[in-house]
Amino acid sequence: MLTRLTRLVVLVVALTLTLASGVVAADKVTIEYWHGFTGPDRPLMEQLIAKFNETHPDIEVKAQAIPWGTMWQQIPAAVAAGKAPDVAVANEDVITGFIARGAFAELTPDMLATAGIDKNRFYASLWNTGSYKGKDYGVPVHSVALVLYYNTDMFKKAGVDINKAMSSREEFLKAMQKLTIDKNGKHPNEPGFDLNNVEQWGTMLPLPWMGGCIFYSFLLQNGGRLVDDDATKAVFNSPEGVDALQFLVDLIYKYHVSPANVTEDGSIAGFRQGKVATNFNGVWRVNDYLNQEGLNFAVAPIPKVGGKTYATWGGSSHLVIPKARQVDKKRQEAALKFIGWITQPQQNLFWTGAGGLPTQPVVAQDKSFDNSPMKPVFASLGNVFATAGFPWVSQVRGAMDEAVSSAMLGKKSPKQALDDGVKLADQQIADAMKNIR
């Protein structure tokens, strides 16, 4: 039987534990997190959130997976109503527009330090996608890029070395000519080549959006740009742009190494069926090709066909803090702690399992990637550039894609198509500027 003193001690301990538990519960901060990872990547994001909640008993992250398009519509209204989430994800093609409209809070150096985030840890071009006018607003959590898939059996049979083929415009063209074969075994640079009976293509240049990604990459490689320094005028009709688009058009109509009027689905089907030697597409396509029975392929950076530098198109997602009417310091600190934790190398390494690329060089060096089909493109991750950096990205990108398609369909010359595209982009920029401070 317990003595009176023992019962008293037990009571005091129990009371103490109860009070302590109550203090923890009272101090626990709950934050809301909106993201658009609604596909096969959703389970991995949910695992990361669960791990954070498990290891941070003072914070609970409640996440909502919302389709990207829906979220872009909801964020402005939520910010205006003072009901925005504590953390959200914004992609490369919308982030600057939201920043310019005042939807996201600046991540000051003090805030980044509080979150344990060193921006020098990330690829510079990727980090800069979340910055605007010298200030930081987003921390990269996801990265993708345009790459070249190639059929290793076809390359071996044709005696084509992938590294040499990707090294210059001339070598890429030679390789595509070797890999394009008609029913009589002739190549496009040989007399008697039958364009109407091609059995194997070197490549297929898809339209419209993917064609725009390829053009944008070659434009940058030539030293060209989408807009001027003030981002108030489109300039992708520069000599660098005309040269890049002329090369793409020539691959179809002059060199006959790609058919005309190809959709992205058509190019993917041709590559799957072993009728096309190469496929321009994003890194997200790799798992589909790995599951394709009988398809032996590898991945390489896209060819260097420009005259200035190496560059390829990329996309990205960034963690941001939507603006609140009144900042709740505890919630903001919890949000920063979550952003800092989920963008650490260990979590980024786990997240690459969803099909994205490392956001940081130290992650790309991890031994677990030694046998990854994407390993050959890691050396070029510092040269991945998003169509980003100004508020009217979607307007300019849409006009550019339309111009590229028009030329690659043979409806206009590259110069005329790009001039018309710039004219359309400038009109849309002027309209967009009326709504942005």
Coordinates of C-alpha atoms in Angstrom, one line a residue:
M1 CA 0.0 0.0 0.0
L2 CA 1.3 3.4 -0.9
T3 CA 2.2 5.6 2.0
R4 CA 0.6 9.1 2.2
L5 CA 4.0 10.6 1.2
T6 CA 4.4 8.3 -1.8
R7 CA 0.9 9.1 -3.0
L8 CA 1.8 12.8 -2.7
V9 CA 5.0 12.4 -4.8
V10 CA 3.1 10.4 -7.4
L11 CA 0.4 13.1 -7.6
V12 CA 3.0 15.9 -7.9
V13 CA 4.9 14.1 -10.7
A14 CA 1.7 13.4 -12.6
L15 CA 0.5 17.0 -12.2
T16 CA 3.9 18.2 -13.4
L17 CA 3.9 16.0 -16.4
T18 CA 0.3 17.1 -17.3
L19 CA 1.3 20.8 -17.0
A20 CA 4.4 20.2 -19.1
S21 CA 2.3 18.5 -21.8
G22 CA -0.1 21.3 -21.7
V23 CA 2.7 23.9 -22.2
V24 CA 4.1 22.0 -25.2
A25 CA 0.6 21.8 -26.7
A26 CA 0.0 25.5 -26.1
D27 CA 3.3 26.5 -27.7
K28 CA 2.9 24.2 -30.7
V29 CA 2.7 26.3 -33.9
T30 CA 0.6 25.0 -36.8
I31 CA 1.4 26.4 -40.2
E32 CA -0.4 25.9 -43.6
Y33 CA 1.5 24.8 -46.7
W34 CA 0.2 24.9 -50.2
H35 CA 2.0 23.0 -53.0
G36 CA 1.1 21.6 -56.4
F37 CA 2.9 18.2 -56.3
T38 CA -0.3 16.3 -57.1
G39 CA 1.2 13.5 -59.3
P40 CA 3.5 10.7 -58.5
D41 CA 5.6 13.1 -56.5
R42 CA 2.9 13.7 -53.9
P43 CA 3.7 10.7 -51.7
L44 CA 7.3 11.8 -51.4
M45 CA 6.3 15.3 -50.4
E46 CA 3.9 13.9 -47.9
Q47 CA 6.7 11.7 -46.5
L48 CA 8.9 14.7 -46.1
I49 CA 6.2 16.7 -44.3
A50 CA 5.6 13.7 -42.0
K51 CA 9.3 13.5 -41.2
F52 CA 9.4 17.2 -40.4
N53 CA 6.4 17.0 -38.1
E54 CA 7.9 14.0 -36.4
T55 CA 11.3 15.7 -35.8
H56 CA 9.8 19.1 -34.9
P57 CA 7.3 18.5 -32.1
D58 CA 6.8 22.3 -31.6
I59 CA 5.6 22.7 -35.2
E60 CA 2.9 21.1 -37.2
V61 CA 2.8 21.5 -41.0
K62 CA -0.6 21.0 -42.5
A63 CA -0.3 20.7 -46.3
Q64 CA -2.7 21.0 -49.1
A65 CA -1.9 19.6 -52.5
I66 CA -3.6 21.8 -55.1
P67 CA -3.3 21.6 -58.9
W68 CA -0.9 24.3 -60.0
G69 CA -3.4 26.2 -62.2
T70 CA -5.9 26.3 -59.4
M71 CA -3.3 27.5 -56.9
W72 CA -2.2 30.3 -59.1
Q73 CA -5.9 31.5 -59.1
Q74 CA -6.3 31.1 -55.3
I75 CA -3.1 32.8 -54.1
P76 CA -3.9 36.4 -55.1
A77 CA -7.4 36.2 -53.5
A78 CA -6.0 34.5 -50.4
V79 CA -3.4 37.2 -50.0
A80 CA -5.9 40.0 -50.5
A81 CA -8.3 38.4 -48.0
G82 CA -5.5 37.9 -45.4
K83 CA -6.0 34.1 -45.6
A84 CA -2.8 33.1 -47.4
P85 CA -0.9 30.0 -46.4
D86 CA 2.3 30.4 -44.3
V87 CA 4.3 28.7 -47.1
A88 CA 3.6 28.0 -50.7
V89 CA 5.4 26.7 -53.8
A90 CA 5.7 28.9 -56.9
N91 CA 7.1 27.7 -60.2
E92 CA 9.6 29.5 -62.4
D93 CA 7.0 30.8 -64.9
V94 CA 4.8 32.6 -62.3
I95 CA 7.0 33.5 -59.4
T96 CA 8.3 36.8 -60.7
G97 CA 4.8 37.9 -61.6
F98 CA 3.5 37.2 -58.1
I99 CA 6.5 39.0 -56.6
A100 CA 5.9 42.1 -58.8
R101 CA 2.3 42.1 -57.7
G102 CA 3.3 42.1 -54.0
A103 CA 2.0 38.6 -53.2
F104 CA 5.2 37.2 -51.7
A105 CA 7.4 38.5 -48.8
E106 CA 11.0 39.2 -49.3
L107 CA 13.3 36.6 -47.7
T108 CA 15.8 39.0 -46.1
P109 CA 19.4 38.0 -45.2
D110 CA 18.3 37.8 -41.6
M111 CA 15.4 35.5 -42.4
L112 CA 17.6 33.2 -44.6
A113 CA 20.1 33.1 -41.7
T114 CA 17.3 32.2 -39.3
A115 CA 16.3 29.4 -41.6
G116 CA 19.9 28.2 -41.9
I117 CA 19.8 28.8 -45.7
D118 CA 23.0 29.7 -47.5
K119 CA 22.1 30.7 -51.1
N120 CA 25.6 29.9 -52.2
R121 CA 24.8 26.3 -51.6
F122 CA 22.5 26.2 -54.6
Y123 CA 23.2 26.4 -58.4
A124 CA 23.3 30.2 -59.0
S125 CA 21.0 30.2 -62.0
L126 CA 18.5 28.2 -60.1
W127 CA 18.6 30.4 -57.0
N128 CA 18.3 33.6 -59.1
T129 CA 15.0 32.4 -60.6
G130 CA 13.5 33.1 -57.1
S131 CA 15.0 36.6 -57.0
Y132 CA 13.8 39.9 -58.3
K133 CA 15.5 43.3 -58.5
G134 CA 18.3 42.2 -56.2
K135 CA 16.1 40.7 -53.5
D136 CA 15.4 37.1 -52.7
Y137 CA 11.9 35.7 -52.5
G138 CA 12.0 31.9 -53.1
V139 CA 14.2 29.0 -52.1
P140 CA 14.6 26.3 -54.7
V141 CA 13.0 23.0 -53.8
H142 CA 12.6 21.3 -57.2
S143 CA 14.5 21.5 -60.5
V144 CA 14.1 20.0 -64.0
A145 CA 15.9 20.5 -67.3
L146 CA 15.7 19.8 -71.0
V147 CA 17.9 16.9 -71.9
L148 CA 18.5 14.6 -74.9
Y149 CA 17.6 11.0 -74.7
Y150 CA 19.3 8.8 -77.3
N151 CA 18.9 5.2 -78.5
T152 CA 22.2 3.5 -77.6
D153 CA 21.6 0.7 -80.1
M154 CA 21.1 3.1 -83.0
F155 CA 24.1 5.2 -82.0
K156 CA 26.3 2.1 -81.8
K157 CA 25.2 0.7 -85.1
A158 CA 25.8 4.0 -86.8
G159 CA 29.2 4.4 -85.2
V160 CA 28.2 7.8 -83.6
D161 CA 30.0 8.9 -80.5
I162 CA 27.5 10.8 -78.3
N163 CA 30.0 13.2 -76.8
K164 CA 31.4 14.2 -80.2
A165 CA 27.9 14.5 -81.6
M166 CA 26.9 17.0 -78.8
S167 CA 30.0 19.1 -79.0
S168 CA 29.1 21.4 -81.9
R169 CA 26.5 22.3 -84.5
E170 CA 28.4 20.7 -87.2
E171 CA 29.0 17.4 -85.3
F172 CA 25.3 17.3 -84.2
L173 CA 24.2 17.7 -87.8
K174 CA 26.6 14.9 -89.0
A175 CA 25.3 12.6 -86.4
M176 CA 21.7 13.3 -87.3
Q177 CA 22.5 12.6 -90.9
K178 CA 24.1 9.3 -90.1
L179 CA 21.1 8.3 -88.0
T180 CA 18.4 9.2 -90.6
I181 CA 17.9 6.4 -93.0
D182 CA 15.4 5.8 -95.8
K183 CA 14.0 2.4 -97.0
N184 CA 17.0 2.0 -99.3
G185 CA 19.5 2.6 -96.6
K186 CA 20.4 6.1 -97.8
H187 CA 21.0 9.1 -95.7
P188 CA 19.7 12.7 -96.3
N189 CA 23.2 13.9 -97.5
E190 CA 23.4 11.2 -100.1
P191 CA 22.0 11.3 -103.7
G192 CA 18.7 9.5 -104.1
F193 CA 17.6 9.9 -100.5
D194 CA 13.8 9.2 -100.4
L195 CA 12.2 11.8 -98.1
N196 CA 8.8 10.1 -98.5
N197 CA 10.0 6.8 -97.2
V198 CA 12.2 7.4 -94.2
E199 CA 12.4 4.4 -91.9
Q200 CA 14.5 6.0 -89.1
W201 CA 14.8 9.6 -88.1
G202 CA 17.8 11.2 -86.4
T203 CA 15.5 13.3 -84.3
M204 CA 12.0 14.7 -84.1
L205 CA 11.5 18.4 -83.2
P206 CA 8.2 18.7 -81.4
L207 CA 5.8 21.6 -81.2
P208 CA 4.7 23.9 -79.7
W209 CA 5.9 24.1 -76.1
M210 CA 8.8 21.7 -76.3
G211 CA 9.9 23.4 -79.5
G212 CA 10.0 26.7 -77.6
C213 CA 12.2 25.1 -74.9
I214 CA 14.7 23.9 -77.6
F215 CA 14.7 27.4 -79.3
Y216 CA 15.2 29.1 -76.0
S217 CA 18.2 26.9 -75.2
F218 CA 19.8 27.6 -78.6
L219 CA 19.0 31.4 -78.3
L220 CA 20.9 31.5 -75.0
Q221 CA 23.7 29.5 -76.5
N222 CA 24.0 32.2 -79.1
G223 CA 24.1 34.9 -76.5
G224 CA 20.6 36.0 -77.2
R225 CA 17.8 37.0 -74.7
L226 CA 14.1 37.1 -74.4
V227 CA 13.7 40.7 -73.2
D228 CA 15.8 43.8 -72.9
D229 CA 17.5 45.1 -69.7
D230 CA 14.3 46.7 -68.4
A231 CA 12.2 43.7 -69.5
T232 CA 9.8 46.1 -71.2
K233 CA 10.6 44.9 -74.8
A234 CA 10.9 41.5 -76.2
V235 CA 14.2 41.0 -78.1
F236 CA 14.1 37.3 -79.1
N237 CA 14.1 38.4 -82.8
S238 CA 17.8 39.4 -82.5
P239 CA 20.3 38.0 -85.0
E240 CA 21.1 35.4 -82.3
G241 CA 17.4 34.3 -82.3
V242 CA 17.1 34.3 -86.1
D243 CA 20.2 32.1 -86.3
A244 CA 18.9 29.7 -83.7
L245 CA 15.5 29.3 -85.3
Q246 CA 17.0 29.1 -88.8
F247 CA 19.0 26.1 -87.7
L248 CA 16.0 24.3 -86.3
V249 CA 14.1 25.0 -89.5
D250 CA 17.0 23.8 -91.6
L251 CA 17.1 20.5 -89.6
I252 CA 13.6 19.9 -91.0
Y253 CA 13.5 21.4 -94.5
K254 CA 17.1 21.6 -95.6
Y255 CA 18.9 18.7 -93.9
H256 CA 15.8 16.4 -93.6
V257 CA 16.9 14.9 -90.3
S258 CA 13.5 15.6 -88.6
P259 CA 10.0 15.4 -90.0
A260 CA 7.8 18.5 -90.0
N261 CA 4.8 19.1 -87.8
V262 CA 5.6 16.8 -84.9
T263 CA 3.8 16.9 -81.6
E264 CA 5.5 16.1 -78.3
D265 CA 3.5 12.9 -78.0
G266 CA 4.5 12.0 -81.5
S267 CA 8.2 12.4 -80.8
I268 CA 7.9 10.3 -77.6
A269 CA 6.1 7.5 -79.4
G270 CA 8.7 7.5 -82.2
F271 CA 11.5 7.2 -79.6
R272 CA 9.7 4.5 -77.7
Q273 CA 9.1 2.5 -80.9
G274 CA 12.8 2.7 -82.0
K275 CA 12.0 4.8 -85.0
V276 CA 13.8 7.9 -83.8
A277 CA 17.4 8.0 -82.5
T278 CA 17.1 11.0 -80.2
N279 CA 14.4 12.7 -78.2
F280 CA 14.5 16.2 -76.8
N281 CA 12.5 16.2 -73.5
G282 CA 12.5 16.9 -69.8
V283 CA 14.2 14.9 -67.1
W284 CA 10.7 13.9 -65.9
R285 CA 10.4 11.5 -68.9
V286 CA 13.1 9.1 -67.7
N287 CA 11.0 6.7 -65.7
D288 CA 8.6 6.2 -68.7
Y289 CA 11.5 5.2 -70.9
L290 CA 13.0 3.0 -68.2
N291 CA 9.8 1.1 -68.2
Q292 CA 9.7 0.7 -72.0
E293 CA 10.6 -2.9 -72.8
G294 CA 13.3 -3.3 -75.3
L295 CA 14.4 0.4 -75.4
N296 CA 18.1 0.8 -74.7
F297 CA 18.8 4.4 -74.1
A298 CA 21.0 6.9 -72.3
V299 CA 20.7 10.6 -71.4
A300 CA 23.0 13.5 -72.5
P301 CA 23.0 17.3 -72.2
I302 CA 21.4 18.8 -75.3
P303 CA 23.9 19.6 -78.1
K304 CA 25.9 22.8 -78.1
V305 CA 24.9 24.4 -81.3
G306 CA 25.3 28.0 -80.3
G307 CA 28.3 30.1 -80.8
K308 CA 28.7 31.8 -77.4
T309 CA 28.2 29.5 -74.4
Y310 CA 26.4 26.4 -73.2
A311 CA 22.8 26.6 -71.9
T312 CA 19.7 24.6 -71.7
W313 CA 16.1 25.3 -70.6
G314 CA 15.1 24.5 -67.1
G315 CA 12.1 24.7 -64.8
S316 CA 12.0 25.0 -61.1
S317 CA 9.8 25.3 -58.0
H318 CA 10.5 27.6 -55.1
L319 CA 9.3 27.8 -51.5
V320 CA 7.9 31.3 -50.8
I321 CA 6.1 33.0 -47.9
P322 CA 2.9 34.7 -49.1
K323 CA 2.3 38.1 -47.6
A324 CA 0.1 38.4 -44.5
R325 CA -1.8 41.4 -43.4
Q326 CA -0.2 41.1 -40.0
V327 CA 2.9 39.0 -39.6
D328 CA 2.6 36.4 -36.8
K329 CA 6.3 36.1 -35.8
K330 CA 5.9 32.6 -34.4
R331 CA 4.2 31.3 -37.5
Q332 CA 6.8 33.0 -39.7
E333 CA 9.7 31.5 -37.7
A334 CA 8.0 28.1 -38.0
A335 CA 7.6 28.6 -41.8
L336 CA 11.3 29.6 -42.1
K337 CA 12.3 26.6 -40.1
F338 CA 10.3 24.3 -42.4
I339 CA 11.7 25.9 -45.6
G340 CA 15.2 25.6 -44.2
W341 CA 14.8 22.0 -43.3
I342 CA 13.1 20.7 -46.5
T343 CA 15.8 22.4 -48.7
Q344 CA 18.7 20.9 -46.9
P345 CA 20.9 18.5 -49.0
Q346 CA 19.6 15.4 -47.2
Q347 CA 16.0 16.2 -48.0
N348 CA 16.8 17.4 -51.5
L349 CA 18.5 14.0 -52.1
F350 CA 15.4 12.2 -51.0
W351 CA 13.2 14.5 -53.2
T352 CA 15.1 13.7 -56.4
G353 CA 13.4 10.3 -56.2
A354 CA 10.3 12.2 -57.5
G355 CA 12.1 12.8 -60.8
G356 CA 13.7 16.1 -60.2
L357 CA 17.4 17.1 -60.3
P358 CA 19.6 18.1 -57.4
T359 CA 19.2 21.8 -56.5
Q360 CA 22.7 21.9 -55.1
P361 CA 26.2 20.7 -56.3
V362 CA 26.8 18.8 -53.1
V363 CA 23.7 16.7 -53.7
A364 CA 24.8 16.0 -57.3
Q365 CA 28.0 14.6 -55.9
D366 CA 26.3 11.9 -53.8
K367 CA 27.4 8.4 -54.6
S368 CA 23.8 7.2 -54.9
F369 CA 23.7 8.9 -58.3
D370 CA 26.7 6.9 -59.7
N371 CA 24.4 4.5 -61.6
S372 CA 21.7 7.1 -62.4
P373 CA 20.9 7.6 -66.1
M374 CA 20.8 11.3 -65.3
K375 CA 24.4 11.4 -64.0
P376 CA 25.8 12.5 -67.4
V377 CA 23.8 15.8 -67.3
F378 CA 24.8 16.8 -63.7
A379 CA 27.9 18.5 -65.0
S380 CA 25.7 21.0 -66.9
L381 CA 23.3 21.8 -64.1
G382 CA 25.0 25.2 -63.6
N383 CA 24.0 26.1 -67.1
V384 CA 20.3 25.5 -66.7
F385 CA 18.2 28.6 -67.2
A386 CA 14.5 29.1 -66.7
T387 CA 12.3 31.4 -68.7
A388 CA 12.0 33.7 -65.7
G389 CA 13.1 36.9 -64.1
F390 CA 10.4 39.3 -65.3
P391 CA 6.7 39.6 -64.4
W392 CA 5.3 38.9 -67.9
V393 CA 7.0 35.6 -68.6
S394 CA 3.9 33.8 -69.7
Q395 CA 3.0 36.5 -72.2
V396 CA 6.5 36.5 -73.8
R397 CA 6.8 32.8 -73.7
G398 CA 3.4 32.3 -75.4
A399 CA 4.4 34.7 -78.2
M400 CA 7.8 33.1 -78.6
D401 CA 6.3 29.6 -78.8
E402 CA 3.8 30.8 -81.4
A403 CA 6.6 32.3 -83.5
V404 CA 8.8 29.2 -83.3
S405 CA 5.9 27.0 -84.3
S406 CA 5.0 29.2 -87.2
A407 CA 8.5 29.0 -88.7
M408 CA 9.0 25.3 -88.0
L409 CA 5.7 24.6 -89.7
G410 CA 7.0 26.4 -92.7
K411 CA 4.3 29.2 -92.5
K412 CA 6.8 32.0 -92.2
S413 CA 10.5 32.6 -92.5
P414 CA 12.3 32.6 -89.1
K415 CA 12.9 36.3 -89.3
Q416 CA 9.3 37.1 -90.1
A417 CA 8.0 34.7 -87.5
L418 CA 10.2 36.2 -84.7
D419 CA 9.5 39.8 -85.7
D420 CA 5.7 39.0 -85.5
G421 CA 6.3 37.2 -82.2
V422 CA 8.1 40.2 -80.7
K423 CA 5.4 42.5 -81.9
L424 CA 2.8 40.3 -80.2
A425 CA 4.9 40.0 -77.0
D426 CA 5.4 43.8 -76.8
Q427 CA 1.6 44.3 -77.0
Q428 CA 1.0 41.9 -74.2
I429 CA 3.8 43.3 -72.1
A430 CA 2.2 46.7 -72.4
D431 CA -1.1 45.3 -71.3
A432 CA 0.5 43.4 -68.4
M433 CA 2.4 46.5 -67.2
K434 CA -0.9 48.3 -66.5
N435 CA -1.6 45.8 -63.7
I436 CA 1.8 45.6 -62.1
R437 CA 3.4 48.3 -60.0

